[in-house]
Amino acid sequence: MDAHCAIDWSPIRHLFPFAIGEYALPAGVLRYVDEGAGTPVVMLHGNPTWSFFYRRLITVLRGQRRVIALDHLGCGLSDKPQQYHYCLANHIANLEQLLAYLKLGPIDLVVHDWGGAIGMGWAVRHPELVRRIVILNTAAFLSPHIPLRIAAGKTPKIGEWAIRQLNAFALAATVMAVARPLPPEVRAGYLWPYQTPADRIAIARFVQDIPLHPAHPTWPMVDAIDRDLVRLRHKPVRILWGGRDWCFDDRFLAGWLARFPHAEVTRLDDVGHYVLEDASAEMIARLANWLLEKPYER
C-alpha cells in the first residue's frame, strides 16, 4: 500500500466497527481508533499486529472511557511509506507527536509486544501524563533471549524476503501466538492490512530493530528507557501475562516485577502471546474494571 492510500477494511468492519482518526506526519498518515468519551486510555500494539488486537477491550471500555488505539506507521490502517526509517526512536517520536496533538491530558497506558518499548519510551519522558499502566507480554528492557524463530527473521536478505514476500511472520503468528486456534475471520482480520510485500515493510523492520548487541543502534535507546522506568515506579501497574508465550516468557515477567515490585499480576497458564485473544471475556472484563477504578499512587 502506498503512502497516503487508505486501505479498504470494509470486509472486516463487522469485527472492527470503530471510528478512525487521522494524524498526518511528514512521512505518512497515522490512523487510530478514537472511541468514547471520558478519561483517555491509549493502547499500543506490537508486531505483526495492529489495533485490531485491542478490539475486545475497546468494546468493553468505550462506554465509559475515551479509547485511542494507534496503528504505528507502517502497520494496520496507517500509511506504509517505503523509504521511511522504521525504528524505535521514530515510533516513539510519532506517538509523542500524536498525543501532543490530541491534548488528552493524563492517560491510562496499555502496551503489548513492541508497544511496550514504544509506550514506555514515551511514558518515561512524560510521567506526569501517565495515570496507570497495563502490561501485556512485552518488554522495555534489554534481554539476551531471542527465540530461534524470531532470530531467523533477522537473517540478512533471507529473513526480510520470507517476511515480505511470503508473509511468513504474520501468518505464523496467527498460529504460534495463540494457545487456541483463532476463528478464520479473526485470523483474516489480523492479516488484512498486510496483503502485499509493500504492506509488510514495517513487520520486517520491527524484527530487524530488535537489539541483540551494544552495536545495534536501538540498544542504547532501550537501555536508557529501562534506566528511566524508575520514574514510573509509583504508578499503579496491572500485569496480565500469558504463560504460554514462547517469546515473552516468564523471564520477561520477572524483569517487570523487578522494576515494578508492587504491580498487580495475573498470570494465565493457558494463554499465549496474543493475550487478549486467548483471555476469557470474564478476564477482559476484570481488566477493564481495573482501568475503570479510581487510580491511586503508592
XYZ file of C-alpha atoms in Angstrom:
298
model
C 0.000 0.000 0.000
C 1.479 3.335 -0.998
C 1.767 6.197 1.472
C -1.395 8.277 1.838
C -3.521 5.454 0.386
C -6.249 4.269 2.742
C -6.911 0.543 2.924
C -10.418 -0.773 2.260
C -11.225 -2.529 5.502
C -14.978 -2.850 4.932
C -14.810 -6.687 4.743
C -13.766 -6.836 8.413
C -15.763 -3.840 9.613
C -18.210 -6.101 11.448
C -15.293 -7.194 13.646
C -13.817 -3.723 13.932
C -16.716 -1.235 13.974
C -14.819 1.738 15.367
C -14.362 5.412 14.491
C -10.950 6.073 12.962
C -8.978 9.287 13.397
C -6.078 10.506 11.280
C -2.931 12.465 12.008
C -0.602 13.483 9.182
C 3.115 13.094 9.704
C 5.621 14.187 7.053
C 6.185 10.544 6.115
C 2.543 9.444 6.071
C -0.758 9.344 7.917
C -1.157 7.728 11.319
C -4.590 6.220 11.878
C -6.056 5.306 15.217
C -9.249 4.146 16.838
C -10.923 7.058 18.620
C -13.973 5.872 20.526
C -15.976 7.034 23.511
C -15.515 9.889 25.966
C -14.014 10.364 29.395
C -10.599 9.637 30.861
C -8.385 8.526 27.954
C -6.949 5.040 27.572
C -4.161 4.748 24.987
C -3.470 1.262 23.600
C -0.287 0.379 21.721
C 0.084 -2.795 19.679
C 3.188 -4.700 18.645
C 4.453 -6.686 15.671
C 2.903 -8.104 13.496
C -0.459 -6.985 14.860
C -2.381 -3.710 14.737
C -5.131 -2.014 16.751
C -7.374 -4.976 15.854
C -5.636 -6.766 18.749
C -7.480 -4.494 21.200
C -10.984 -4.714 19.712
C -12.484 -6.698 22.623
C -11.067 -4.339 25.254
C -12.115 -1.274 23.237
C -15.689 -2.572 23.107
C -15.839 -3.010 26.884
C -14.276 0.378 27.706
C -15.674 2.804 25.145
C -18.936 3.356 27.019
C -17.054 4.997 29.913
C -13.651 5.991 28.559
C -12.164 7.654 25.509
C -10.124 4.936 23.843
C -7.240 5.715 21.492
C -5.699 2.646 19.831
C -2.908 3.682 17.494
C -1.672 1.882 14.404
C 2.054 2.607 14.272
C 3.308 3.958 10.965
C 3.658 1.023 8.589
C 1.058 -1.009 10.491
C -2.663 -1.642 10.334
C -4.665 1.163 8.765
C -1.787 3.660 8.925
C 0.238 4.527 5.832
C 3.152 2.308 4.890
C 5.833 4.529 3.343
C 8.571 2.511 1.674
C 11.520 4.864 2.257
C 10.829 5.627 5.921
C 13.347 4.797 8.657
C 11.332 2.411 10.813
C 12.980 2.265 14.237
C 12.066 2.544 17.905
C 13.167 6.168 18.173
C 10.876 7.227 15.330
C 7.909 5.214 16.592
C 8.251 6.934 19.981
C 8.518 10.338 18.291
C 5.377 9.610 16.245
C 3.456 8.664 19.383
C 4.708 11.783 21.129
C 3.511 13.995 18.278
C 0.109 12.307 18.110
C -0.556 12.588 21.847
C 0.573 16.227 21.880
C -1.840 16.886 19.006
C -4.731 15.122 20.756
C -4.148 17.029 24.039
C -5.580 14.163 26.075
C -4.118 15.116 29.434
C -3.216 12.262 31.819
C -3.870 8.839 30.300
C -4.022 5.173 31.153
C -1.500 3.294 29.010
C -1.941 -0.268 27.713
C 1.038 -1.903 25.982
C 1.768 -5.184 24.221
C 4.853 -6.530 22.427
C 6.742 -3.645 20.703
C 4.104 -1.331 22.182
C 5.914 -1.778 25.500
C 9.163 -0.178 24.368
C 7.296 2.476 22.367
C 4.826 3.301 25.119
C 7.348 3.248 27.960
C 9.724 5.290 25.797
C 7.059 7.985 25.706
C 5.963 7.488 29.319
C 9.396 7.994 30.896
C 9.576 11.348 29.109
C 6.119 12.354 30.351
C 5.481 10.618 33.688
C 3.126 13.417 34.704
C 0.805 12.354 31.877
C 0.614 8.710 32.978
C -2.118 7.678 35.423
C -1.613 3.912 35.331
C -0.192 1.200 33.121
C -1.349 -2.180 31.840
C 1.407 -4.531 30.670
C 0.600 -7.433 28.340
C 3.506 -9.743 27.389
C 6.043 -7.168 26.371
C 9.395 -5.685 27.361
C 11.030 -2.285 27.638
C 14.436 -3.542 28.712
C 17.276 -5.444 27.083
C 17.371 -9.221 27.049
C 19.830 -11.739 25.623
C 16.983 -14.168 24.988
C 15.525 -14.391 21.480
C 13.748 -17.484 20.143
C 15.276 -19.059 17.056
C 12.092 -18.490 15.045
C 12.358 -14.750 15.722
C 16.107 -14.710 15.122
C 15.510 -16.321 11.729
C 13.642 -13.202 10.675
C 16.795 -11.164 11.303
C 18.837 -13.246 8.872
C 20.197 -10.838 6.238
C 18.198 -10.851 2.998
C 16.560 -14.245 3.609
C 14.678 -13.057 6.700
C 13.257 -9.971 5.013
C 12.399 -11.957 1.886
C 10.414 -14.509 3.913
C 8.618 -11.810 5.910
C 7.738 -9.605 2.947
C 7.341 -11.995 0.039
C 5.806 -14.948 1.880
C 4.185 -13.047 4.784
C 5.825 -15.717 6.937
C 5.967 -13.702 10.166
C 2.346 -12.541 10.237
C 0.987 -15.890 9.038
C 2.991 -17.842 11.602
C 1.924 -15.501 14.397
C -1.766 -16.232 13.825
C -0.986 -19.838 14.768
C 2.022 -19.655 17.104
C 0.956 -16.639 19.179
C -2.241 -18.220 20.491
C -2.956 -21.213 22.676
C -6.288 -21.852 20.971
C -6.918 -21.583 17.208
C -8.249 -18.240 16.036
C -11.603 -18.249 14.249
C -10.980 -17.903 10.493
C -12.476 -14.415 10.308
C -10.306 -13.189 13.213
C -7.214 -14.677 11.601
C -8.170 -12.860 8.392
C -8.582 -9.652 10.388
C -5.011 -9.797 11.646
C -3.718 -10.345 8.118
C -5.977 -7.847 6.348
C -3.626 -4.814 6.383
C -0.667 -6.880 5.192
C -1.738 -8.156 1.805
C 1.305 -7.260 -0.318
C 5.095 -7.251 0.204
C 4.977 -3.452 0.380
C 2.370 -3.650 3.143
C 4.753 -5.765 5.223
C 7.702 -3.390 5.332
C 7.232 -2.392 8.986
C 6.875 -6.047 10.027
C 10.336 -6.718 8.620
C 11.800 -3.526 10.065
C 10.467 -4.266 13.559
C 12.242 -7.629 13.503
C 15.444 -6.004 12.273
C 15.169 -3.400 15.047
C 15.372 -5.962 17.858
C 18.668 -5.054 19.590
C 20.806 -8.080 20.416
C 24.206 -6.424 20.937
C 25.535 -2.998 22.027
C 26.476 -2.032 18.460
C 22.836 -2.144 17.371
C 21.523 1.453 17.061
C 18.432 0.697 19.170
C 20.387 -0.918 22.021
C 21.274 2.338 23.848
C 17.710 3.642 23.492
C 16.187 0.552 25.123
C 18.850 0.679 27.823
C 18.024 4.342 28.520
C 14.284 3.607 28.699
C 14.991 0.823 31.187
C 17.057 3.126 33.412
C 14.268 5.693 33.358
C 11.475 3.266 34.268
C 12.088 4.275 37.874
C 10.199 7.474 37.042
C 7.061 5.341 36.739
C 7.570 3.090 39.744
C 4.955 4.887 41.841
C 2.243 4.426 39.189
C -0.407 1.711 39.537
C 0.616 -1.154 37.260
C -1.502 -4.124 36.216
C 0.215 -7.052 34.503
C -1.865 -9.574 32.575
C 0.543 -12.248 31.366
C 0.114 -15.163 29.004
C 2.004 -18.076 30.497
C 2.260 -19.944 27.175
C 4.086 -17.171 25.349
C 7.262 -18.715 23.901
C 8.691 -15.285 23.017
C 7.961 -13.041 26.001
C 8.213 -15.831 28.532
C 8.350 -15.737 32.322
C 11.881 -14.316 32.301
C 10.354 -11.105 30.984
C 7.606 -11.236 33.600
C 10.320 -11.482 36.251
C 12.008 -8.495 34.642
C 8.862 -6.413 35.004
C 8.380 -7.460 38.635
C 11.953 -6.460 39.419
C 11.161 -2.990 38.092
C 7.572 -2.741 39.409
C 7.532 -4.893 42.561
C 4.121 -3.575 43.618
C 2.391 -4.432 40.336
C -0.832 -6.403 40.447
C -0.179 -9.578 38.432
C -2.405 -12.157 36.826
C -0.541 -14.934 35.018
C -2.795 -17.033 32.822
C -1.319 -20.508 32.389
C -3.286 -21.383 29.257
C -2.831 -18.102 27.349
C -0.325 -17.331 24.611
C 1.342 -14.184 23.310
C -1.875 -12.755 21.870
C -3.164 -12.394 25.409
C -6.412 -10.647 24.551
C -7.359 -13.367 22.068
C -6.869 -16.285 24.446
C -8.184 -14.486 27.545
C -11.775 -15.135 28.519
C -14.455 -12.470 28.304
C -14.527 -12.506 32.107
C -10.789 -11.771 32.299
C -11.077 -8.912 29.815
C -13.968 -7.520 31.860
C -11.822 -7.723 35.008
C -9.023 -5.864 33.251
C -11.479 -3.218 32.080
C -12.858 -2.875 35.600
C -9.338 -2.232 36.910
C -8.979 0.566 34.381
C -12.339 1.982 35.439
C -11.431 2.123 39.122
C -10.239 5.328 40.710
C -6.441 5.324 40.385
C -4.111 5.595 43.317
C -0.402 6.164 43.663
C 1.899 4.402 46.089
